[in-house]
Amino acid sequence: MAELQEVQITEEKPLLPGQTPEVAKTHSVETPYGSVTFTVYGTPKPKRPAILTYHDVGLNYKTCFQPLFQFGDMQEIIQNFVRVHVDAPGMEEGAPVFPVGYQYPSLDQLADTIPCILQYLNFSTIIGVGVGAGAYILSRYALTGLTSSIAEMILGHLFSQEELSGNSELIQKYRNIITHAPNLENIELYWNSYNNRRDLNFERGGDITLKCPVMLVVGDQAPHEDAVVECNSKLDPTQTSFLKMADSGGQPQLTQPGKLTEAFKYFLQGMGYMASSCMTRLSRSRTASLTSAASIDGNRSRSRTLSQSSESGTLSSGPPGHTMEVSC
């Protein structure tokens, strides 16, 4: 997805008392059906969707929507939402005439360009405002949006918003893997099964709980950190180790494989395996520590801190009889 242009335009319109002119940023992105131009007003608001408009035949975003969004009572709304105005291909101001024989995209194909726009902007949800043909395009997108944006939904499940906004090489790699997966339809079925899952109904001290040793791992920037913390609170503290990985997002096995390997070795040692294994990576970490967490009923477990010598390179294994929180 390559950006072709980005220009800033100060909208020329009568201003209301106390109103400052909006700065518009116009972008063009390549899609499977050609270049699409759209204009963004405002800045994204946390946990709020963007308002996305699509105009009717014979109009562009300005001639179709400008009177509405300049209306006085509308100002309270637009101050609270970022706006994305999409121009159909060749309908933007100053657009060149298409060559003879050019095959214009169908309305269904135009609907399929919307995920390209949202991916470029890193937006996951929108409020659609369409007129005529634009309303059809947005309706078609809403009908097929799950399939079209399945990659972004899964990425939002795998990685935190901070990671996605950073758009690191890792994010780009996995976005490409998922977006171009030949079995995307199968992935969607798996995704649907996940979303229809039942609650495990764990209850600390109850009949439904895990009886075996458990190691829970979550990154400190993971999108589901709270859910893992809640799960830990419902498990048997004498059988559970809880590890929160620093500088790690939703996939610590990808971002911190070294630290996770060492923590896994320690977990195995607590089960009586690999007693002589060296913990070289954690032994070099100044923050490697193991502290017991309080039990949910307020009876605090015997608190202890295990430290290791950087010269020995080993970490002694203790009994798995306490819920442990590892910060490393």
mmCIF file of C-alpha atoms in Angstrom:
data_model
loop_
_atom_site.group_PDB
_atom_site.id
_atom_site.type_symbol
_atom_site.label_atom_id
_atom_site.label_comp_id
_atom_site.label_asym_id
_atom_site.label_seq_id
_atom_site.Cartn_x
_atom_site.Cartn_y
_atom_site.Cartn_z
ATOM 1 C CA MET A 1 0.000 0.000 0.000
ATOM 2 C CA ALA A 2 1.889 3.077 -1.202
ATOM 3 C CA GLU A 3 1.012 6.674 -0.554
ATOM 4 C CA LEU A 4 1.047 8.707 -3.765
ATOM 5 C CA GLN A 5 0.490 12.167 -2.369
ATOM 6 C CA GLU A 6 -0.248 14.089 0.783
ATOM 7 C CA VAL A 7 -1.062 17.780 0.752
ATOM 8 C CA GLN A 8 -2.513 20.127 3.332
ATOM 9 C CA ILE A 9 -5.466 22.300 2.392
ATOM 10 C CA THR A 10 -7.052 24.944 4.573
ATOM 11 C CA GLU A 11 -10.765 24.771 3.929
ATOM 12 C CA GLU A 12 -12.164 28.040 2.557
ATOM 13 C CA LYS A 13 -15.558 28.547 4.179
ATOM 14 C CA PRO A 14 -17.272 31.080 6.414
ATOM 15 C CA LEU A 15 -16.248 30.545 10.017
ATOM 16 C CA LEU A 16 -18.555 30.614 12.973
ATOM 17 C CA PRO A 17 -17.654 32.902 15.908
ATOM 18 C CA GLY A 18 -14.737 31.354 17.771
ATOM 19 C CA GLN A 19 -14.218 28.673 15.109
ATOM 20 C CA THR A 20 -10.778 28.016 13.670
ATOM 21 C CA PRO A 21 -10.244 26.779 10.101
ATOM 22 C CA GLU A 22 -9.835 23.038 9.671
ATOM 23 C CA VAL A 23 -6.733 21.628 8.072
ATOM 24 C CA ALA A 24 -7.429 18.867 5.575
ATOM 25 C CA LYS A 25 -4.937 16.223 4.526
ATOM 26 C CA THR A 26 -5.538 14.625 1.156
ATOM 27 C CA HIS A 27 -4.100 11.169 0.483
ATOM 28 C CA SER A 28 -4.103 8.781 -2.454
ATOM 29 C CA VAL A 29 -3.545 5.047 -2.067
ATOM 30 C CA GLU A 30 -3.237 2.277 -4.582
ATOM 31 C CA THR A 31 -5.896 -0.421 -4.377
ATOM 32 C CA PRO A 32 -6.573 -3.531 -6.483
ATOM 33 C CA TYR A 33 -8.935 -1.314 -8.513
ATOM 34 C CA GLY A 34 -6.750 1.722 -9.015
ATOM 35 C CA SER A 35 -5.878 4.819 -7.042
ATOM 36 C CA VAL A 36 -8.412 6.197 -4.567
ATOM 37 C CA THR A 37 -8.238 9.707 -3.133
ATOM 38 C CA PHE A 38 -9.621 10.635 0.278
ATOM 39 C CA THR A 39 -9.396 13.657 2.541
ATOM 40 C CA VAL A 40 -9.010 13.539 6.315
ATOM 41 C CA TYR A 41 -10.193 16.236 8.702
ATOM 42 C CA GLY A 42 -9.283 16.267 12.379
ATOM 43 C CA THR A 43 -7.245 13.815 14.418
ATOM 44 C CA PRO A 44 -8.240 10.321 15.589
ATOM 45 C CA LYS A 45 -9.971 10.234 18.965
ATOM 46 C CA PRO A 46 -9.161 7.351 21.341
ATOM 47 C CA LYS A 47 -11.769 4.577 21.308
ATOM 48 C CA ARG A 48 -13.954 6.431 18.786
ATOM 49 C CA PRO A 49 -14.664 5.435 15.207
ATOM 50 C CA ALA A 50 -14.014 7.688 12.255
ATOM 51 C CA ILE A 51 -16.842 9.197 10.214
ATOM 52 C CA LEU A 52 -16.366 8.072 6.609
ATOM 53 C CA THR A 53 -18.412 9.572 3.779
ATOM 54 C CA TYR A 54 -19.027 8.396 0.222
ATOM 55 C CA HIS A 55 -20.760 10.685 -2.292
ATOM 56 C CA ASP A 56 -23.356 10.098 -5.008
ATOM 57 C CA VAL A 57 -23.001 10.050 -8.802
ATOM 58 C CA GLY A 58 -22.210 13.425 -10.360
ATOM 59 C CA LEU A 59 -20.760 14.814 -7.130
ATOM 60 C CA ASN A 60 -17.542 14.695 -5.157
ATOM 61 C CA TYR A 61 -17.078 14.846 -1.423
ATOM 62 C CA LYS A 62 -17.201 18.657 -1.346
ATOM 63 C CA THR A 63 -20.304 19.170 -3.484
ATOM 64 C CA CYS A 64 -22.089 16.310 -1.731
ATOM 65 C CA PHE A 65 -21.204 16.851 1.927
ATOM 66 C CA GLN A 66 -19.773 20.327 2.441
ATOM 67 C CA PRO A 67 -23.120 22.033 3.217
ATOM 68 C CA LEU A 68 -23.882 19.368 5.835
ATOM 69 C CA PHE A 69 -20.534 19.506 7.606
ATOM 70 C CA GLN A 70 -20.432 23.313 7.517
ATOM 71 C CA PHE A 71 -23.835 23.571 9.184
ATOM 72 C CA GLY A 72 -23.591 25.242 12.577
ATOM 73 C CA ASP A 73 -25.153 22.490 14.656
ATOM 74 C CA MET A 74 -22.850 19.934 13.021
ATOM 75 C CA GLN A 75 -19.768 21.538 14.558
ATOM 76 C CA GLU A 76 -20.285 19.842 17.907
ATOM 77 C CA ILE A 77 -20.217 16.481 16.147
ATOM 78 C CA ILE A 78 -17.192 17.048 13.944
ATOM 79 C CA GLN A 79 -15.158 18.269 16.920
ATOM 80 C CA ASN A 80 -15.525 14.807 18.430
ATOM 81 C CA PHE A 81 -14.732 12.629 15.412
ATOM 82 C CA VAL A 82 -12.057 12.405 12.760
ATOM 83 C CA ARG A 83 -13.653 12.539 9.267
ATOM 84 C CA VAL A 84 -12.608 10.691 6.128
ATOM 85 C CA HIS A 85 -14.201 11.887 2.875
ATOM 86 C CA VAL A 86 -13.692 9.427 0.023
ATOM 87 C CA ASP A 87 -13.837 10.489 -3.613
ATOM 88 C CA ALA A 88 -14.736 7.788 -6.111
ATOM 89 C CA PRO A 89 -11.938 7.231 -8.663
ATOM 90 C CA GLY A 90 -11.699 10.137 -11.075
ATOM 91 C CA MET A 91 -14.231 12.245 -9.169
ATOM 92 C CA GLU A 92 -11.771 14.276 -7.077
ATOM 93 C CA GLU A 93 -11.102 17.900 -8.051
ATOM 94 C CA GLY A 94 -8.514 18.170 -10.809
ATOM 95 C CA ALA A 95 -8.740 14.477 -11.736
ATOM 96 C CA PRO A 96 -7.524 13.668 -15.274
ATOM 97 C CA VAL A 97 -9.863 12.094 -17.799
ATOM 98 C CA PHE A 98 -9.531 8.312 -17.929
ATOM 99 C CA PRO A 99 -8.095 6.936 -21.175
ATOM 100 C CA VAL A 100 -10.359 5.405 -23.806
ATOM 101 C CA GLY A 101 -11.236 1.832 -22.912
ATOM 102 C CA TYR A 102 -10.691 2.294 -19.176
ATOM 103 C CA GLN A 103 -12.776 -0.202 -17.201
ATOM 104 C CA TYR A 104 -14.351 1.650 -14.292
ATOM 105 C CA PRO A 105 -14.680 -0.385 -11.059
ATOM 106 C CA SER A 106 -18.073 -1.791 -10.158
ATOM 107 C CA LEU A 107 -19.760 -0.555 -6.985
ATOM 108 C CA ASP A 108 -18.886 -3.877 -5.332
ATOM 109 C CA GLN A 109 -15.241 -3.340 -6.243
ATOM 110 C CA LEU A 110 -15.366 0.221 -4.896
ATOM 111 C CA ALA A 111 -16.624 -1.246 -1.615
ATOM 112 C CA ASP A 112 -13.564 -3.490 -1.600
ATOM 113 C CA THR A 113 -11.296 -0.417 -1.688
ATOM 114 C CA ILE A 114 -12.513 0.802 1.701
ATOM 115 C CA PRO A 115 -10.394 -1.700 3.695
ATOM 116 C CA CYS A 116 -7.340 -0.366 1.826
ATOM 117 C CA ILE A 117 -8.154 3.126 3.083
ATOM 118 C CA LEU A 118 -8.750 1.949 6.636
ATOM 119 C CA GLN A 119 -5.557 -0.088 6.642
ATOM 120 C CA TYR A 120 -3.580 2.917 5.419
ATOM 121 C CA LEU A 121 -5.018 5.071 8.201
ATOM 122 C CA ASN A 122 -4.853 2.250 10.791
ATOM 123 C CA PHE A 123 -8.574 2.696 11.540
ATOM 124 C CA SER A 124 -10.536 -0.341 12.669
ATOM 125 C CA THR A 125 -14.086 1.049 12.892
ATOM 126 C CA ILE A 126 -16.090 3.687 11.025
ATOM 127 C CA ILE A 127 -19.482 5.375 11.006
ATOM 128 C CA GLY A 128 -20.500 5.427 7.336
ATOM 129 C CA VAL A 129 -22.394 8.326 5.766
ATOM 130 C CA GLY A 130 -23.368 7.673 2.150
ATOM 131 C CA VAL A 131 -25.716 9.200 -0.416
ATOM 132 C CA GLY A 132 -27.146 7.300 -3.377
ATOM 133 C CA ALA A 133 -24.369 5.289 -4.978
ATOM 134 C CA GLY A 134 -22.198 6.047 -1.949
ATOM 135 C CA ALA A 135 -24.838 4.564 0.348
ATOM 136 C CA TYR A 136 -24.823 1.378 -1.747
ATOM 137 C CA ILE A 137 -21.024 1.172 -1.566
ATOM 138 C CA LEU A 138 -21.016 1.559 2.212
ATOM 139 C CA SER A 139 -23.852 -0.966 2.552
ATOM 140 C CA ARG A 140 -21.923 -3.455 0.439
ATOM 141 C CA TYR A 141 -18.857 -2.862 2.586
ATOM 142 C CA ALA A 142 -20.914 -3.444 5.736
ATOM 143 C CA LEU A 143 -22.170 -6.760 4.302
ATOM 144 C CA THR A 144 -18.675 -7.973 3.365
ATOM 145 C CA GLY A 145 -16.669 -5.963 5.856
ATOM 146 C CA LEU A 146 -15.883 -8.976 8.051
ATOM 147 C CA THR A 147 -14.205 -10.815 5.209
ATOM 148 C CA SER A 148 -12.545 -7.704 3.799
ATOM 149 C CA SER A 149 -11.102 -6.538 7.114
ATOM 150 C CA ILE A 150 -10.552 -9.935 8.715
ATOM 151 C CA ALA A 151 -6.808 -9.337 8.641
ATOM 152 C CA GLU A 152 -7.097 -6.093 10.608
ATOM 153 C CA MET A 153 -9.433 -7.697 13.144
ATOM 154 C CA ILE A 154 -7.008 -10.529 13.727
ATOM 155 C CA LEU A 155 -4.061 -8.142 13.959
ATOM 156 C CA GLY A 156 -5.979 -6.197 16.602
ATOM 157 C CA HIS A 157 -6.400 -9.483 18.468
ATOM 158 C CA LEU A 158 -2.721 -10.433 18.172
ATOM 159 C CA PHE A 159 -1.065 -7.063 18.812
ATOM 160 C CA SER A 160 -1.699 -3.954 20.885
ATOM 161 C CA GLN A 161 -2.735 -0.623 19.381
ATOM 162 C CA GLU A 162 0.692 0.753 20.312
ATOM 163 C CA GLU A 163 2.342 -1.994 18.284
ATOM 164 C CA LEU A 164 0.016 -1.514 15.327
ATOM 165 C CA SER A 165 0.522 2.254 15.365
ATOM 166 C CA GLY A 166 4.283 1.751 15.431
ATOM 167 C CA ASN A 167 3.986 -0.370 12.268
ATOM 168 C CA SER A 168 7.282 -2.128 12.932
ATOM 169 C CA GLU A 169 8.813 -4.687 10.599
ATOM 170 C CA LEU A 170 7.170 -7.398 12.702
ATOM 171 C CA ILE A 171 3.700 -5.850 12.255
ATOM 172 C CA GLN A 172 4.272 -5.375 8.525
ATOM 173 C CA LYS A 173 5.393 -8.984 8.225
ATOM 174 C CA TYR A 174 2.366 -10.457 9.949
ATOM 175 C CA ARG A 175 -0.059 -8.061 8.253
ATOM 176 C CA ASN A 176 1.295 -9.284 4.927
ATOM 177 C CA ILE A 177 1.108 -12.938 6.009
ATOM 178 C CA ILE A 178 -2.522 -12.675 7.105
ATOM 179 C CA THR A 179 -3.759 -10.315 4.395
ATOM 180 C CA HIS A 180 -2.381 -12.481 1.602
ATOM 181 C CA ALA A 181 -3.092 -15.842 3.200
ATOM 182 C CA PRO A 182 -4.454 -18.219 0.528
ATOM 183 C CA ASN A 183 -6.715 -19.785 3.157
ATOM 184 C CA LEU A 184 -8.226 -16.515 4.425
ATOM 185 C CA GLU A 185 -11.721 -18.031 4.300
ATOM 186 C CA ASN A 186 -10.564 -20.853 6.579
ATOM 187 C CA ILE A 187 -8.972 -18.328 8.920
ATOM 188 C CA GLU A 188 -12.295 -16.504 9.116
ATOM 189 C CA LEU A 189 -14.027 -19.738 10.177
ATOM 190 C CA TYR A 190 -11.448 -20.249 12.932
ATOM 191 C CA TRP A 191 -11.904 -16.600 13.942
ATOM 192 C CA ASN A 192 -15.678 -17.063 14.141
ATOM 193 C CA SER A 193 -15.233 -20.130 16.346
ATOM 194 C CA TYR A 194 -12.976 -18.146 18.659
ATOM 195 C CA ASN A 195 -15.540 -15.333 18.939
ATOM 196 C CA ASN A 196 -18.260 -17.877 19.779
ATOM 197 C CA ARG A 197 -16.219 -19.537 22.529
ATOM 198 C CA ARG A 198 -17.769 -20.293 25.920
ATOM 199 C CA ASP A 199 -16.446 -18.976 29.208
ATOM 200 C CA LEU A 200 -14.230 -21.475 31.021
ATOM 201 C CA ASN A 201 -15.904 -20.492 34.306
ATOM 202 C CA PHE A 202 -12.770 -20.980 36.387
ATOM 203 C CA GLU A 203 -13.330 -20.416 40.100
ATOM 204 C CA ARG A 204 -10.531 -20.309 42.635
ATOM 205 C CA GLY A 205 -11.291 -22.845 45.313
ATOM 206 C CA GLY A 206 -14.220 -24.206 43.317
ATOM 207 C CA ASP A 207 -14.797 -27.401 41.399
ATOM 208 C CA ILE A 208 -13.885 -25.904 38.013
ATOM 209 C CA THR A 209 -10.193 -25.102 38.052
ATOM 210 C CA LEU A 210 -6.966 -26.465 36.640
ATOM 211 C CA LYS A 211 -5.325 -29.086 38.854
ATOM 212 C CA CYS A 212 -1.999 -29.132 36.997
ATOM 213 C CA PRO A 213 0.908 -26.648 37.105
ATOM 214 C CA VAL A 214 0.132 -23.609 34.927
ATOM 215 C CA MET A 215 2.319 -20.840 33.547
ATOM 216 C CA LEU A 216 0.410 -17.766 32.357
ATOM 217 C CA VAL A 217 2.392 -15.378 30.139
ATOM 218 C CA VAL A 218 1.332 -11.928 28.973
ATOM 219 C CA GLY A 219 3.179 -8.947 27.545
ATOM 220 C CA ASP A 220 2.956 -5.685 29.445
ATOM 221 C CA GLN A 221 1.447 -4.071 26.338
ATOM 222 C CA ALA A 222 -0.766 -6.983 25.310
ATOM 223 C CA PRO A 223 -4.328 -6.199 24.149
ATOM 224 C CA HIS A 224 -5.697 -8.865 26.509
ATOM 225 C CA GLU A 225 -3.535 -8.170 29.555
ATOM 226 C CA ASP A 226 -6.557 -7.603 31.820
ATOM 227 C CA ALA A 227 -8.123 -10.908 30.764
ATOM 228 C CA VAL A 228 -4.939 -12.816 31.637
ATOM 229 C CA VAL A 229 -4.691 -11.065 35.002
ATOM 230 C CA GLU A 230 -8.314 -11.993 35.713
ATOM 231 C CA CYS A 231 -7.666 -15.592 34.694
ATOM 232 C CA ASN A 232 -4.710 -15.716 37.081
ATOM 233 C CA SER A 233 -6.933 -14.502 39.923
ATOM 234 C CA LYS A 234 -9.268 -17.458 39.364
ATOM 235 C CA LEU A 235 -6.639 -20.213 39.299
ATOM 236 C CA ASP A 236 -5.118 -22.187 42.158
ATOM 237 C CA PRO A 237 -2.201 -20.038 43.437
ATOM 238 C CA THR A 238 -0.294 -23.150 44.518
ATOM 239 C CA GLN A 239 -0.189 -24.378 40.926
ATOM 240 C CA THR A 240 0.104 -21.158 38.944
ATOM 241 C CA SER A 241 3.025 -19.039 37.774
ATOM 242 C CA PHE A 242 2.142 -15.651 36.294
ATOM 243 C CA LEU A 243 4.683 -13.953 34.037
ATOM 244 C CA LYS A 244 4.377 -10.405 32.747
ATOM 245 C CA MET A 245 6.993 -9.708 30.103
ATOM 246 C CA ALA A 246 8.371 -6.168 29.997
ATOM 247 C CA ASP A 247 8.775 -4.462 26.621
ATOM 248 C CA SER A 248 6.501 -7.033 25.057
ATOM 249 C CA GLY A 249 3.162 -6.764 23.303
ATOM 250 C CA GLY A 250 0.552 -9.304 22.413
ATOM 251 C CA GLN A 251 2.952 -11.964 21.159
ATOM 252 C CA PRO A 252 5.893 -12.340 23.581
ATOM 253 C CA GLN A 253 7.019 -15.514 21.793
ATOM 254 C CA LEU A 254 7.746 -13.249 18.810
ATOM 255 C CA THR A 255 9.048 -10.119 20.543
ATOM 256 C CA GLN A 256 10.856 -11.626 23.544
ATOM 257 C CA PRO A 257 11.708 -15.254 22.656
ATOM 258 C CA GLY A 258 14.874 -15.239 24.760
ATOM 259 C CA LYS A 259 13.193 -14.118 27.967
ATOM 260 C CA LEU A 260 10.265 -16.453 27.396
ATOM 261 C CA THR A 261 12.628 -19.393 26.851
ATOM 262 C CA GLU A 262 14.400 -18.722 30.133
ATOM 263 C CA ALA A 263 11.108 -18.345 31.985
ATOM 264 C CA PHE A 264 9.864 -21.599 30.482
ATOM 265 C CA LYS A 265 13.047 -23.345 31.627
ATOM 266 C CA TYR A 266 12.438 -22.095 35.153
ATOM 267 C CA PHE A 267 8.848 -23.356 35.026
ATOM 268 C CA LEU A 268 10.108 -26.781 33.966
ATOM 269 C CA GLN A 269 12.648 -26.737 36.793
ATOM 270 C CA GLY A 270 9.838 -26.063 39.225
ATOM 271 C CA MET A 271 8.201 -29.249 37.951
ATOM 272 C CA GLY A 272 11.399 -31.188 38.668
ATOM 273 C CA TYR A 273 12.921 -31.183 35.177
ATOM 274 C CA MET A 274 16.192 -29.713 33.823
ATOM 275 C CA ALA A 275 17.567 -28.956 37.291
ATOM 276 C CA SER A 276 21.066 -28.293 35.945
ATOM 277 C CA SER A 277 19.995 -26.003 33.083
ATOM 278 C CA CYS A 278 21.736 -22.613 33.000
ATOM 279 C CA MET A 279 19.646 -19.452 32.939
ATOM 280 C CA THR A 280 22.186 -17.312 31.133
ATOM 281 C CA ARG A 281 19.893 -14.664 29.694
ATOM 282 C CA LEU A 282 17.995 -13.944 32.897
ATOM 283 C CA SER A 283 21.203 -14.005 34.919
ATOM 284 C CA ARG A 284 22.441 -11.048 32.891
ATOM 285 C CA SER A 285 19.231 -9.123 33.424
ATOM 286 C CA ARG A 286 19.301 -6.611 36.246
ATOM 287 C CA THR A 287 15.558 -6.852 36.597
ATOM 288 C CA ALA A 288 15.282 -10.629 36.821
ATOM 289 C CA SER A 289 13.313 -11.376 39.939
ATOM 290 C CA LEU A 290 10.646 -13.693 41.191
ATOM 291 C CA THR A 291 8.081 -12.482 43.688
ATOM 292 C CA SER A 292 5.092 -14.265 45.063
ATOM 293 C CA ALA A 293 1.731 -12.594 44.620
ATOM 294 C CA ALA A 294 -0.942 -12.378 47.266
ATOM 295 C CA SER A 295 -3.721 -14.964 47.172
ATOM 296 C CA ILE A 296 -7.164 -13.679 46.265
ATOM 297 C CA ASP A 297 -8.659 -14.248 49.724
ATOM 298 C CA GLY A 298 -6.135 -11.946 51.346
ATOM 299 C CA ASN A 299 -4.002 -14.673 52.936
ATOM 300 C CA ARG A 300 -0.670 -13.722 51.524
ATOM 301 C CA SER A 301 1.675 -16.451 50.418
ATOM 302 C CA ARG A 302 5.124 -16.618 51.893
ATOM 303 C CA SER A 303 6.849 -13.763 50.069
ATOM 304 C CA ARG A 304 10.241 -14.471 48.695
ATOM 305 C CA THR A 305 12.697 -13.096 46.198
ATOM 306 C CA LEU A 306 15.053 -15.371 44.348
ATOM 307 C CA SER A 307 18.104 -13.717 42.890
ATOM 308 C CA GLN A 308 20.934 -15.187 40.967
ATOM 309 C CA SER A 309 24.605 -14.405 40.642
ATOM 310 C CA SER A 310 25.645 -13.039 37.279
ATOM 311 C CA GLU A 311 28.836 -15.021 37.681
ATOM 312 C CA SER A 312 27.180 -18.392 38.222
ATOM 313 C CA GLY A 313 24.662 -17.973 35.427
ATOM 314 C CA THR A 314 22.203 -20.251 37.215
ATOM 315 C CA LEU A 315 18.817 -19.729 38.771
ATOM 316 C CA SER A 316 17.826 -22.161 41.483
ATOM 317 C CA SER A 317 14.378 -23.659 41.134
ATOM 318 C CA GLY A 318 11.951 -23.378 44.007
ATOM 319 C CA PRO A 319 8.819 -25.339 44.737
ATOM 320 C CA PRO A 320 5.833 -24.545 42.504
ATOM 321 C CA GLY A 321 3.740 -23.878 45.582
ATOM 322 C CA HIS A 322 3.022 -20.186 45.096
ATOM 323 C CA THR A 323 1.595 -17.930 42.406
ATOM 324 C CA MET A 324 4.631 -16.215 40.974
ATOM 325 C CA GLU A 325 4.919 -12.931 39.115
ATOM 326 C CA VAL A 326 8.034 -12.664 37.011
ATOM 327 C CA SER A 327 9.122 -9.262 35.811
ATOM 328 C CA CYS A 328 11.901 -9.530 33.312
#
